[in-house]
Every structure is written in C-alpha cells, then in structure tokens.
Amino acid sequence: MVRLFQRHIKRKVSLLDGIWRFKTDPENKGKDEQWYKNFPSDSMEIVVPSCWNHEFDLYDYEGWAWYATTFTTTERNINLMFHGVTGQAEIFLDGDYIGSHYGGFTGFEFLIKDVNPGKHTLVVFVDNTLDDMNTIPLARVDWFHYGGIIRSVELMELKTAWIKDYKISYQLNASFNEAALTLYVTLEGMNEEEISDQLNIYIDDELIKTVPVTISGEVKLQINNIVLKNIKLWDPQRPNLYNIQFELHKDDVIERIGFREIKVENGKILLNNKEIKLKGVNRHEDHPDWGFAMPLKLMKRDMTIIKDLGCNAIRGSHYPNSEVFLDLCDQEGILFWEEIPLWGYPDKVLGNKVILDRGLQMHREMIKRDYHHPSIIIWGLHNEIDTRVQDAYDLTKSFVEKIRAIDNSRLLTYATMFPLEDICLSFVDIVSINQYIGWYGEELDEWPEFLEKVKEKLRNEGLSHMPIIMSEFGAGAIYGDSTFEGPKWTENYQEKYLDYTLKLFKDEPSIVGTYIWQYCDIRTSKEMCLSRPRSFNNKGLVNEYRKPKMAYWTVRKLYREME
C-alpha cells in the first residue's frame, strides 16, 4: 500500500509488488555479464517490498544485488515509480538502461514514452554499500544497513496528457477561518500534437475552479485567488483533512492536506497561534522480521502504542519514513519531525562536496514528497554531526538556504550533541539537544548544571529567545532484566532515569518539547554491534517486538499528566 487514501480515479495505476526474481552479486559481475538482459536462471524468489536481510543466509549481506519482474501494459506511455530502494539503484527496462537514483528513503520515477503495449521485463540493480567518506549515511550508524526494494513499485499507464506535478500552498487569515490557496500545476503531453483540455479542481468533491488549457510538451500553471471560507483547522485534537483533486479529461491526481500554521514566537512553539508542548519519542522504522519494509498493520500498532503513551509528537529517526506512516500521523493528529540520514559526520567528512550535493538532493526529494502532510512541522537538517567546525557551519548554511527556498512554512532544527560548543545554532528556529547525562559517563544529578550552561551560552550569543527541545535522552534496558539493585542495563535503571529527566524538563520553562530515545529497540549496524548488547540499541520503551518495559508505564503516567 502506497497511501491511505485513493490517489487516482481516472489514471490507471497498478502495484508491481509481489514475487520478483532475485540474485545477490557479491563479485559485482552482473553488469559485465549483462544480467539486465539475461537474468540468471539460478536466481531465487523474493517478495517486493522487503529487505533481503530477512532471507536465509543473507542476514548480514551488504553489497550488490539484482531484482527482476515482468508486467503488461496496454498504453504506449508509462511512468514507473519506485517508493524506496536502499542506496544506489539502476533501472533497466527490456534490457535498456533507463536511469538511476541515489538515496534509499524517498521515491523516484521514470517517464517512458512510446513503449510497445504488451509484456515487459523490469530489472533493478541495487547497491546498499556504505563507506566512511562518500555515502549518506556513513557505514557507522546506530541502525542496520538493510538492503533491497523496501517500499512499493507503481506502474502508471498514461493517456494523451498527464498531471506531472503540483504544489498546494496557502495562507491563513488572522482569524484562522479562511485559507487563500495558490496552486502550482505542471501538465505534460505525451506527443508533439497540441491538446485542448481543461483542468478541473475539486475540494472534497466540490468543483471550485476550471481552467482551459492547451497542452504541448510541458505546461506550467499558477492558479491564484482561490479562497476557502469557514475552514476547519488541523491540530492534534481535531486533525481535519481535505481532499484536493486535479482532473484532466483522461487523467487525475488527488492530494490530501490540512490547514494549520506553525511558528516560533517568544521562546514558544505556536500551532494555530496557540502554545503547544511536544511530548514525543524517537521512532525507527524497524522490526526484526520486516526491517524498513514494515507492513501497515505494524505501523498502525506502533501508532496505537505511541498514542497510548500520551505522545503528541514523533521524530522520524533518522530518515524519511514511509508515506503511509505519515498519512497515519495526519489522520491521528501526531506532530512529526522529519530528517535525512546525515548522522554522526566527523570533521574530516563534512567538507566533502559529494556529501553536500547528496544531502541537498535528499532534502529536495524529502520536502517535495512530503510537503502536503500537515503533521510535519519540523524539517531536520542533520543529526549529531560535528557542529563545532567551519565545514559544518558551511554545510548547515547551504541546507538552510535550500530548504527555505523550497518551503518556508515549517520550522527548522537539527539535533546537536555539542550544544555548549556548537557554532551553527543561529541558523535554526529551535535548539535541539541530544544528551545522555547519567548514561554515558556523567551522573544523573549533573543534568541541572548542564541545562544552566546551555542557557548561559544562548544568552551570551543573543539566542535566549530560542526554544529548546530535548531531542534525545534515555538509557538502555534489556527487556526482562529487573533487579533489586537496579544497575545500568536493567529496566529499573531506565525507569528511574526517565522519571528523573522528564520531571526535570517539565519544570524548565525554556524546554518546549521532549523526544525520548527511543520508542523501540532496534538492530544496529555491524560497525556498532560490539558496543551494543544483543547487537541492538536497547534504549526502547518497548522491545523490538513491542513488549513494554517498566519505563513505558512511568512515561505514560508523566506524559498523560503534562498539558
């Protein structure tokens, strides 16, 4: 499933999910042997979407692999949409190379014109190799390097013209009961002939605008002066949503939006001009049996558990989450922080232009894909990079300039692990701090002194007006390990740790949000596994199978008591 609502009525769309052929390529010989033309006969079957690490004998496999399937089309023009392929992907149709993509967690597509109706062969080459210099993320990350086609593949069969792209922007009036919409729409014809058509725009099935169009090649439209009155706002208590449909004679697309305003003012986060405190968890999209390719049932279960905790916010750690999960956040009224997987970069890597270019591309793709989700209130620039150095300053500046140019309607932040030495804080709207006092080295009672030092630094740099989010804090606990003494790694210690820190942060006026590290235990990378019991990051409030630890019930009580 790609989305939780119907995206098309007229456009013929089908999922290519199911059983594909699959073969690993540890010697990287598939290109030389032209597997994209003659797929190996000794290949195995695999489910798409999935992670190949859940197949027998591939638990730790990282490297090159090939996928193949067939499909049938009745139209001469098609669009192939891949919603997530980890790492580098190269696509071949009927033995011909059609394009590539680097990333893993955002989609990419290829428009192919003038194909012959009938049966076609689709081959995908995947490389999920990570290194210490040129990849995003780097090899040493605190999550696992799952490989594969992790999200759905869509086939779109197109007629004479299609709605290629769109963007829905709006401004709310001072009373928050009217929205002025500006619509940006790109249309494209499938041949050289001019096509006379009309673009119809519906909101919740009501026709609100008709625009005559002549389509020849690519046509860009900007439609102004659409004012909606008596709107229902989107917020966590009332997550009101609207369907907006763009329709041509033979094509259409439906988007879902919610109307809300998010801003920072006088050290507070205001949603629709009302102060809001964020009560959240960090959540990886991971499960021992599914990896990144989590089914909807498990996503819904996660949402139920997180809401039961009393949360109103989730940070998507540390990569763009599935569109389906973001749809759940929209429907359930959960505020979301989304970021790219640029995690833990040291000084020696931050000046690498490859990282800058790939990071900018990932931000563009993330924002373009998820721009219309009302639940997303924060774009995260990066996470725990060395923000004490000039190269981090330059990288952060480039990211901020690019994001502000694309979307100036959301808050910007990044999670810093060097808050007392950070030189990049002036670029963002919120100071977000990752700190594990009481777990790594220091004693738990050193937290108050640390918070005073943070506030002093912000005062000295003229940033005392900025709100603070505790974006990561927590302690590891092995599920089922409980003792009278309660040392580290027991559920007792984790419960004590979170009880102390949450109460402390609640009483600090400058702290406007908390994101506990983390929601569930997750498998870690081979580069980190020797420093992690069970080869897992064990700081979850629930274990990897979603069984609650002692701390779950303490957090649940404290979060539910907070305003």
Coordinates of C-alpha atoms in Angstrom, one line a residue:
M1 CA 0.0 0.0 0.0
V2 CA 1.4 3.4 -1.0
R3 CA -1.1 5.8 0.6
L4 CA -4.1 5.6 2.9
F5 CA -6.4 7.4 0.5
Q6 CA -7.3 7.0 -3.1
R7 CA -4.9 8.9 -5.3
H8 CA -6.4 8.4 -8.7
I9 CA -9.8 7.7 -10.3
K10 CA -9.0 8.1 -14.0
R11 CA -5.3 7.3 -14.1
K12 CA -4.7 3.6 -14.5
V13 CA -2.3 2.6 -11.7
S14 CA -1.2 -0.8 -10.5
L15 CA 1.3 -2.1 -8.0
L16 CA 4.2 -4.3 -9.1
D17 CA 4.5 -5.6 -5.6
G18 CA 4.7 -9.4 -5.2
I19 CA 7.1 -12.1 -6.0
W20 CA 10.2 -11.0 -8.0
R21 CA 13.3 -12.9 -9.1
F22 CA 16.4 -12.0 -7.0
K23 CA 20.1 -12.7 -7.0
T24 CA 23.0 -11.3 -5.0
D25 CA 26.1 -10.2 -6.8
P26 CA 29.0 -10.2 -4.3
E27 CA 31.6 -10.2 -7.0
N28 CA 29.8 -7.3 -8.9
K29 CA 29.9 -9.2 -12.2
G30 CA 26.3 -8.7 -13.2
K31 CA 26.9 -5.7 -15.4
D32 CA 29.7 -7.3 -17.3
E33 CA 27.6 -10.4 -17.8
Q34 CA 24.6 -8.3 -18.7
W35 CA 22.1 -9.7 -16.2
Y36 CA 19.8 -6.9 -17.1
K37 CA 19.3 -8.6 -20.5
N38 CA 19.6 -12.3 -19.4
F39 CA 18.7 -12.6 -15.8
P40 CA 20.4 -15.6 -14.1
S41 CA 18.5 -18.9 -14.2
D42 CA 19.7 -19.8 -10.7
S43 CA 18.0 -16.7 -9.1
M44 CA 15.7 -17.1 -6.1
E45 CA 12.2 -15.7 -5.4
I46 CA 11.8 -12.7 -3.1
V47 CA 8.9 -10.5 -2.0
V48 CA 8.8 -6.9 -3.0
P49 CA 8.7 -4.8 -0.9
S50 CA 11.0 -6.3 1.7
C51 CA 14.6 -6.3 2.9
W52 CA 16.8 -9.0 1.6
N53 CA 18.4 -9.5 5.0
H54 CA 15.4 -11.5 6.1
E55 CA 16.1 -14.2 3.6
F56 CA 18.0 -17.3 4.7
D57 CA 21.8 -16.8 4.6
L58 CA 21.5 -13.1 3.9
Y59 CA 21.2 -11.8 7.5
D60 CA 24.4 -9.7 7.2
Y61 CA 24.6 -9.3 3.4
E62 CA 25.7 -5.8 2.2
G63 CA 26.6 -5.1 -1.4
W64 CA 25.2 -5.6 -4.8
A65 CA 22.0 -7.5 -5.8
W66 CA 19.6 -7.7 -8.7
Y67 CA 15.8 -7.9 -9.0
A68 CA 13.6 -8.8 -12.0
T69 CA 9.9 -8.9 -12.7
T70 CA 7.6 -8.7 -15.7
F71 CA 4.5 -6.6 -16.3
T72 CA 2.0 -5.9 -19.0
T73 CA 0.8 -2.5 -20.3
T74 CA -2.0 -1.6 -22.7
E75 CA -0.7 2.0 -23.2
R76 CA 2.3 3.4 -25.0
N77 CA 3.3 5.8 -22.3
I78 CA 4.2 4.7 -18.7
N79 CA 5.6 6.1 -15.5
L80 CA 7.5 3.8 -13.2
M81 CA 7.5 5.0 -9.6
F82 CA 9.9 3.5 -7.0
H83 CA 9.0 4.5 -3.5
G84 CA 12.1 3.3 -1.8
V85 CA 15.3 1.4 -2.8
T86 CA 18.2 1.4 -0.4
G87 CA 21.3 3.1 -1.6
Q88 CA 22.2 3.2 -5.3
A89 CA 19.6 1.9 -7.8
E90 CA 19.9 1.4 -11.5
I91 CA 16.8 0.6 -13.6
F92 CA 16.6 -1.4 -16.9
L93 CA 13.5 -1.9 -19.0
D94 CA 13.6 -4.7 -21.6
G95 CA 17.4 -4.7 -21.4
D96 CA 17.8 -1.0 -21.8
Y97 CA 19.1 1.3 -19.1
I98 CA 16.6 4.0 -18.2
G99 CA 18.1 5.8 -15.2
S100 CA 19.5 5.7 -11.7
H101 CA 18.9 7.1 -8.2
Y102 CA 20.9 7.5 -5.0
G103 CA 19.1 7.6 -1.7
G104 CA 17.1 4.9 -0.1
F105 CA 14.1 6.5 1.7
T106 CA 12.4 8.8 -0.9
G107 CA 10.9 7.9 -4.2
F108 CA 12.0 8.4 -7.8
E109 CA 10.3 7.9 -11.1
F110 CA 10.9 7.4 -14.8
L111 CA 8.6 8.5 -17.6
I112 CA 9.0 6.3 -20.6
K113 CA 7.2 7.3 -23.8
D114 CA 6.3 5.2 -26.9
V115 CA 6.7 1.7 -25.4
N116 CA 5.1 -1.2 -27.2
P117 CA 1.9 -2.4 -25.5
G118 CA 2.3 -5.9 -24.1
K119 CA 4.7 -7.7 -21.8
H120 CA 7.9 -6.0 -20.4
T121 CA 10.8 -7.0 -18.2
L122 CA 11.9 -4.7 -15.4
V123 CA 15.3 -5.2 -13.8
V124 CA 16.7 -3.3 -10.8
F125 CA 20.3 -3.2 -9.7
V126 CA 20.8 -2.3 -6.1
D127 CA 23.9 -1.4 -4.1
N128 CA 23.5 -0.7 -0.4
T129 CA 27.2 -0.5 0.4
L130 CA 28.1 2.3 2.9
D131 CA 31.6 3.7 3.5
D132 CA 33.3 6.3 5.7
M133 CA 33.5 9.2 3.3
N134 CA 31.0 9.4 0.4
T135 CA 27.7 7.8 1.4
I136 CA 24.7 9.0 3.3
P137 CA 24.5 7.6 5.8
L138 CA 28.1 6.6 6.7
A139 CA 28.8 3.0 7.5
R140 CA 29.0 3.5 11.2
V141 CA 25.4 4.2 12.2
D142 CA 23.3 3.0 15.1
W143 CA 20.8 1.2 12.9
F144 CA 21.1 -1.6 10.4
H145 CA 22.1 -1.4 6.7
Y146 CA 19.0 -3.2 5.4
G147 CA 19.2 -3.7 1.6
G148 CA 16.5 -4.0 -1.1
I149 CA 13.4 -2.6 -2.6
I150 CA 11.9 -1.6 0.7
R151 CA 8.7 0.1 -0.5
S152 CA 6.2 -0.4 -3.3
V153 CA 6.8 0.0 -7.0
E154 CA 3.9 1.6 -9.1
L155 CA 3.1 1.3 -12.7
M156 CA 1.2 4.3 -14.2
E157 CA -0.3 3.9 -17.7
L158 CA -0.8 7.3 -19.2
K159 CA -3.1 8.6 -21.9
T160 CA -2.6 11.7 -24.1
A161 CA -1.6 14.0 -21.2
W162 CA -0.9 13.8 -17.5
I163 CA -0.6 15.8 -14.4
K164 CA 3.1 15.6 -13.9
D165 CA 3.5 17.6 -10.7
Y166 CA 1.7 20.0 -8.4
K167 CA 2.2 22.0 -5.2
I168 CA -0.6 23.4 -3.0
S169 CA 0.3 26.5 -0.9
Y170 CA -1.9 28.5 1.3
Q171 CA -2.1 31.4 3.7
L172 CA -4.5 31.6 6.6
N173 CA -6.2 34.8 7.6
A174 CA -5.8 36.4 11.0
S175 CA -8.9 34.7 12.3
F176 CA -7.8 31.3 11.0
N177 CA -11.2 30.7 9.3
E178 CA -10.2 31.4 5.7
A179 CA -7.4 30.0 3.5
A180 CA -6.1 31.6 0.4
L181 CA -4.7 28.9 -1.9
T182 CA -2.1 29.2 -4.6
L183 CA -1.8 26.1 -6.9
Y184 CA 1.2 25.3 -9.0
V185 CA 0.5 22.6 -11.6
T186 CA 2.7 21.0 -14.3
L187 CA 1.0 19.3 -17.2
E188 CA 2.7 17.3 -19.9
G189 CA 1.5 16.0 -23.3
M190 CA 2.6 12.6 -24.5
N191 CA 3.2 13.5 -28.1
E192 CA 4.0 16.5 -30.2
E193 CA 0.4 17.5 -31.0
E194 CA -1.4 20.2 -29.2
I195 CA -4.1 19.0 -26.9
S196 CA -7.1 21.2 -25.9
D197 CA -8.3 20.2 -22.4
Q198 CA -9.5 21.7 -19.2
L199 CA -8.1 21.4 -15.7
N200 CA -10.8 20.9 -13.1
I201 CA -10.0 21.5 -9.4
Y202 CA -12.2 19.9 -6.7
I203 CA -12.0 20.2 -3.0
D204 CA -13.9 17.4 -1.2
D205 CA -15.7 16.5 -4.5
E206 CA -16.9 20.1 -5.0
L207 CA -15.8 21.7 -8.2
I208 CA -14.2 25.1 -7.3
K209 CA -12.2 26.0 -10.5
T210 CA -12.0 25.2 -14.2
V211 CA -9.0 26.3 -16.2
P212 CA -9.0 25.8 -20.1
V213 CA -5.5 24.6 -21.1
T214 CA -3.7 23.9 -24.3
I215 CA -1.0 21.2 -23.7
S216 CA 2.0 21.0 -25.9
G217 CA 5.1 19.5 -24.3
E218 CA 5.3 20.7 -20.7
V219 CA 3.0 23.4 -19.4
K220 CA 3.4 25.1 -16.0
L221 CA 0.3 26.8 -14.4
Q222 CA 0.0 29.0 -11.4
I223 CA -3.6 29.4 -10.2
N224 CA -4.3 32.2 -7.7
N225 CA -7.2 33.7 -5.8
I226 CA -8.9 30.5 -4.6
V227 CA -10.3 31.4 -1.1
L228 CA -11.9 28.8 1.1
K229 CA -14.1 30.1 3.9
N230 CA -15.2 28.5 7.2
I231 CA -12.3 26.1 7.1
K232 CA -11.7 23.5 9.8
L233 CA -8.2 23.7 11.1
W234 CA -5.8 20.7 11.6
D235 CA -4.5 20.1 15.1
P236 CA -3.8 17.1 17.3
Q237 CA -7.2 17.2 18.9
R238 CA -9.1 17.7 15.6
P239 CA -7.0 16.5 12.6
N240 CA -9.3 17.8 9.9
L241 CA -8.2 16.9 6.4
Y242 CA -9.3 18.0 2.9
N243 CA -9.0 16.1 -0.5
I244 CA -7.9 18.3 -3.4
Q245 CA -8.3 16.7 -6.9
F246 CA -6.7 17.9 -10.1
E247 CA -8.5 16.5 -13.2
L248 CA -8.0 16.4 -16.9
H249 CA -10.2 14.7 -19.4
K250 CA -8.1 11.4 -19.1
D251 CA -6.0 11.9 -16.0
D252 CA -6.3 12.9 -12.4
V253 CA -4.5 13.0 -9.1
I254 CA -5.8 13.5 -5.5
E255 CA -3.8 15.1 -2.7
R256 CA -4.8 15.4 1.0
I257 CA -4.0 18.4 3.1
G258 CA -4.8 20.0 6.4
F259 CA -4.8 23.8 7.2
R260 CA -2.6 24.9 10.1
E261 CA 0.1 27.4 10.9
I262 CA 3.3 26.6 12.9
K263 CA 5.7 29.2 14.1
V264 CA 8.1 30.1 17.0
E265 CA 7.5 33.2 19.0
N266 CA 9.0 34.4 22.3
G267 CA 10.6 31.1 23.0
K268 CA 7.4 29.1 22.4
I269 CA 6.1 26.9 19.6
L270 CA 2.7 28.1 18.4
L271 CA 0.3 25.9 16.5
N272 CA -2.5 28.0 15.1
N273 CA -1.4 30.7 17.4
K274 CA -1.7 28.5 20.5
E275 CA 1.2 27.3 22.6
I276 CA 2.0 23.6 22.3
K277 CA 4.4 21.4 24.2
L278 CA 5.8 18.5 22.3
K279 CA 5.6 15.1 24.1
G280 CA 7.4 12.7 21.8
V281 CA 9.5 9.7 21.1
N282 CA 12.2 8.9 18.5
R283 CA 11.0 6.1 16.3
H284 CA 13.0 4.0 13.8
E285 CA 11.0 2.3 11.1
D286 CA 12.4 -1.1 12.0
H287 CA 11.3 -4.6 13.1
P288 CA 13.2 -7.9 13.4
D289 CA 11.0 -9.6 10.8
W290 CA 10.5 -6.7 8.5
G291 CA 13.3 -4.2 8.8
F292 CA 12.5 -1.0 6.9
A293 CA 9.6 -2.7 5.0
M294 CA 7.1 -2.6 7.7
P295 CA 3.5 -3.6 6.9
L296 CA 0.6 -1.2 7.5
K297 CA -0.7 -3.4 10.4
L298 CA 2.6 -2.9 12.3
M299 CA 2.6 0.8 11.6
K300 CA -0.9 1.1 12.9
R301 CA 0.1 -0.9 16.0
D302 CA 3.0 1.5 16.6
M303 CA 0.7 4.4 16.3
T304 CA -1.7 2.9 18.8
I305 CA 1.1 2.3 21.3
I306 CA 2.6 5.7 20.9
K307 CA -0.7 7.5 21.4
D308 CA -1.4 5.3 24.4
L309 CA 1.9 6.7 25.9
G310 CA 0.3 10.2 25.8
C311 CA 2.6 11.4 22.9
N312 CA 1.5 14.1 20.5
A313 CA 4.8 14.0 18.5
I314 CA 7.2 11.6 16.8
R315 CA 10.7 12.2 15.4
G316 CA 11.3 10.0 12.4
S317 CA 14.8 8.6 13.2
H318 CA 16.8 9.2 11.1
Y319 CA 15.4 9.1 7.6
P320 CA 12.2 9.9 5.7
N321 CA 9.5 7.5 6.9
S322 CA 7.0 5.7 4.7
E323 CA 4.3 7.9 3.2
V324 CA 1.8 5.5 4.7
F325 CA 3.0 6.2 8.2
L326 CA 2.9 9.9 7.6
D327 CA -0.7 9.5 6.4
L328 CA -1.4 7.9 9.8
C329 CA 0.2 10.8 11.5
D330 CA -2.1 13.2 9.5
Q331 CA -5.1 11.2 10.4
E332 CA -4.2 10.7 14.1
G333 CA -3.1 14.2 14.8
I334 CA 0.6 13.4 15.6
L335 CA 3.1 16.1 15.0
F336 CA 6.1 14.9 13.0
W337 CA 9.8 15.9 12.8
E338 CA 11.4 14.5 9.5
E339 CA 15.0 14.5 8.6
I340 CA 17.6 13.0 6.2
P341 CA 20.0 10.2 7.3
L342 CA 23.0 12.5 7.7
W343 CA 24.1 11.2 11.1
G344 CA 27.3 11.4 13.0
Y345 CA 29.6 13.1 10.4
P346 CA 33.0 14.0 11.7
D347 CA 35.1 17.0 10.7
K348 CA 37.1 15.1 8.1
V349 CA 34.0 14.3 6.1
L350 CA 31.9 17.5 6.4
G351 CA 33.9 19.3 3.7
N352 CA 33.3 16.6 1.1
K353 CA 31.3 18.1 -1.8
V354 CA 29.8 14.7 -2.5
I355 CA 28.1 14.8 0.9
L356 CA 26.9 18.3 0.3
D357 CA 25.4 17.5 -3.1
R358 CA 23.8 14.3 -1.9
G359 CA 22.4 16.0 1.2
L360 CA 20.9 18.8 -0.8
Q361 CA 19.3 16.2 -3.2
M362 CA 17.9 14.3 -0.2
H363 CA 16.4 17.4 1.3
R364 CA 14.8 18.4 -2.1
E365 CA 13.3 14.9 -2.5
M366 CA 12.0 14.7 1.1
I367 CA 10.4 18.1 1.0
K368 CA 8.9 17.6 -2.5
R369 CA 7.4 14.2 -1.5
D370 CA 6.1 15.3 1.9
Y371 CA 5.3 18.9 1.5
H372 CA 1.5 18.4 1.9
H373 CA 1.5 16.5 5.1
P374 CA 0.0 18.8 7.8
S375 CA 1.6 16.6 10.5
I376 CA 5.1 17.5 9.5
I377 CA 6.0 20.7 11.5
I378 CA 9.8 20.3 11.6
W379 CA 12.4 19.7 8.9
G380 CA 15.6 18.2 10.5
L381 CA 18.8 19.3 8.7
H382 CA 21.1 16.7 10.1
N383 CA 21.9 14.8 13.3
E384 CA 24.9 14.7 15.6
I385 CA 27.4 16.0 13.1
D386 CA 30.4 17.9 14.4
T387 CA 28.8 21.3 14.6
R388 CA 31.9 22.8 16.2
V389 CA 33.8 23.2 12.9
Q390 CA 33.6 25.5 9.9
D391 CA 32.7 22.8 7.4
A392 CA 29.6 22.0 9.5
Y393 CA 28.7 25.7 9.5
D394 CA 29.0 25.9 5.7
L395 CA 27.0 22.7 5.2
T396 CA 24.2 23.9 7.6
K397 CA 24.1 27.3 5.8
S398 CA 23.7 25.6 2.4
F399 CA 20.9 23.3 3.7
V400 CA 19.0 26.1 5.3
E401 CA 19.2 28.3 2.2
K402 CA 17.9 25.4 0.0
I403 CA 15.1 24.4 2.4
R404 CA 13.9 28.0 3.0
A405 CA 13.7 28.5 -0.8
I406 CA 11.5 25.4 -1.2
D407 CA 9.4 25.6 1.9
N408 CA 9.3 28.5 4.3
S409 CA 6.2 27.3 6.2
R410 CA 7.8 24.9 8.7
L411 CA 10.3 25.1 11.5
L412 CA 14.0 24.1 11.0
T413 CA 16.2 22.5 13.5
Y414 CA 18.9 19.8 13.9
A415 CA 19.9 17.6 16.8
T416 CA 23.2 18.7 18.3
M417 CA 25.4 16.6 20.5
F418 CA 27.8 19.6 21.1
P419 CA 25.4 22.2 22.5
L420 CA 28.0 24.1 24.6
E421 CA 30.4 24.4 21.6
D422 CA 28.0 24.5 18.6
I423 CA 28.6 27.3 16.1
C424 CA 25.6 26.7 13.9
L425 CA 22.6 27.4 16.2
S426 CA 21.8 30.8 14.8
F427 CA 20.6 29.2 11.5
V428 CA 17.6 27.4 13.0
D429 CA 14.3 28.1 14.8
I430 CA 14.7 25.6 17.7
V431 CA 17.8 24.5 19.6
S432 CA 17.5 20.7 19.8
I433 CA 19.9 18.8 22.1
N434 CA 20.9 15.2 22.2
Q435 CA 22.4 14.4 25.6
Y436 CA 22.8 11.2 27.7
I437 CA 24.0 12.5 31.1
G438 CA 23.5 9.7 33.6
W439 CA 24.0 7.0 30.9
Y440 CA 27.4 7.8 29.2
G441 CA 29.8 8.7 32.0
E442 CA 28.2 11.5 34.0
E443 CA 26.0 11.1 37.0
L444 CA 22.2 11.7 36.7
D445 CA 22.3 14.7 39.1
E446 CA 24.6 16.6 36.7
W447 CA 21.7 17.5 34.5
P448 CA 20.7 20.8 36.2
E449 CA 24.2 22.2 35.9
F450 CA 24.3 21.2 32.2
L451 CA 21.0 23.0 31.5
E452 CA 22.2 26.2 33.2
K453 CA 25.3 26.1 30.9
V454 CA 23.2 25.7 27.8
K455 CA 21.0 28.7 28.8
E456 CA 24.1 30.8 29.6
K457 CA 25.6 30.0 26.2
L458 CA 22.4 31.0 24.4
R459 CA 22.3 34.3 26.4
N460 CA 25.9 35.1 25.5
E461 CA 25.2 34.5 21.8
G462 CA 21.9 36.5 21.8
L463 CA 19.9 33.3 21.2
S464 CA 18.0 33.2 24.5
H465 CA 14.7 33.8 22.7
M466 CA 15.0 30.4 21.0
P467 CA 13.0 27.4 22.5
I468 CA 14.8 24.3 23.4
I469 CA 13.8 20.7 22.6
M470 CA 15.5 17.7 24.3
S471 CA 15.7 15.7 21.1
E472 CA 17.4 12.6 22.5
F473 CA 17.9 11.4 26.1
G474 CA 17.5 7.9 27.5
A475 CA 19.0 4.8 29.0
G476 CA 19.4 1.2 27.7
A477 CA 17.4 -1.7 29.3
I478 CA 17.4 -5.3 28.4
Y479 CA 13.8 -6.5 28.3
G480 CA 13.0 -8.7 31.3
D481 CA 16.1 -7.7 33.3
S482 CA 14.9 -6.4 36.6
T483 CA 16.8 -6.5 39.9
F484 CA 16.7 -5.0 43.4
E485 CA 19.9 -3.0 42.9
G486 CA 18.8 -1.6 39.5
P487 CA 22.2 -1.1 37.8
K488 CA 22.6 0.1 34.2
W489 CA 21.0 -2.1 31.5
T490 CA 18.2 -3.1 33.9
E491 CA 14.6 -2.0 33.4
N492 CA 14.8 -0.4 36.9
Y493 CA 17.6 1.9 35.9
Q494 CA 15.9 3.0 32.7
E495 CA 12.6 3.7 34.6
K496 CA 14.5 5.8 37.2
Y497 CA 16.4 7.7 34.5
L498 CA 13.3 8.7 32.5
D499 CA 11.3 9.5 35.7
Y500 CA 14.1 12.0 36.8
T501 CA 14.7 13.6 33.4
L502 CA 11.1 14.1 32.3
K503 CA 10.2 15.7 35.6
L504 CA 13.3 18.0 35.4
F505 CA 12.5 19.0 31.8
K506 CA 8.8 19.6 32.6
D507 CA 9.8 22.2 35.2
E508 CA 12.2 24.1 32.9
P509 CA 10.3 26.9 31.1
S510 CA 12.8 27.1 28.1
I511 CA 12.2 23.5 27.2
V512 CA 9.2 23.2 24.9
G513 CA 9.5 19.5 23.9
T514 CA 11.0 16.1 24.7
Y515 CA 11.7 13.2 22.4
I516 CA 12.7 10.1 24.4
W517 CA 15.4 7.9 22.9
Q518 CA 13.7 5.7 21.8
Y519 CA 10.3 4.1 21.1
C520 CA 11.5 0.5 20.4
D521 CA 14.7 -1.5 20.5
I522 CA 16.4 -1.7 17.0
R523 CA 19.1 -3.8 15.4
T524 CA 22.3 -1.9 14.9
S525 CA 25.0 -2.0 12.2
K526 CA 27.9 -4.4 12.2
E527 CA 30.2 -1.4 12.8
M528 CA 28.4 -0.7 16.1
C529 CA 27.2 -4.2 17.3
L530 CA 30.1 -5.0 19.6
S531 CA 29.3 -1.9 21.7
R532 CA 25.6 -2.9 21.9
P533 CA 24.3 -5.9 23.9
R534 CA 22.5 -8.3 21.6
S535 CA 23.7 -6.2 18.6
F536 CA 20.7 -4.0 19.3
N537 CA 20.3 -0.4 20.5
N538 CA 18.3 -1.3 23.7
K539 CA 17.0 2.1 24.7
G540 CA 13.5 1.4 23.6
L541 CA 10.5 1.9 25.9
V542 CA 9.3 -1.3 24.3
N543 CA 11.5 -4.1 22.9
E544 CA 11.8 -4.9 19.3
Y545 CA 8.6 -7.0 19.4
R546 CA 6.7 -4.1 21.0
K547 CA 6.6 -5.6 24.5
P548 CA 6.6 -2.8 27.1
K549 CA 9.4 -2.3 29.6
M550 CA 8.9 -0.8 33.1
A551 CA 9.7 2.7 31.9
Y552 CA 6.8 2.6 29.5
W553 CA 4.3 2.8 32.3
T554 CA 6.2 5.6 34.0
V555 CA 6.5 7.7 30.8
R556 CA 2.8 7.0 30.1
K557 CA 1.8 8.4 33.5
L558 CA 4.1 11.5 33.2
Y559 CA 3.2 12.3 29.6
R560 CA -0.5 12.0 30.3
E561 CA -0.2 14.4 33.2
M562 CA 1.5 17.1 31.1
E563 CA -0.5 19.8 29.4

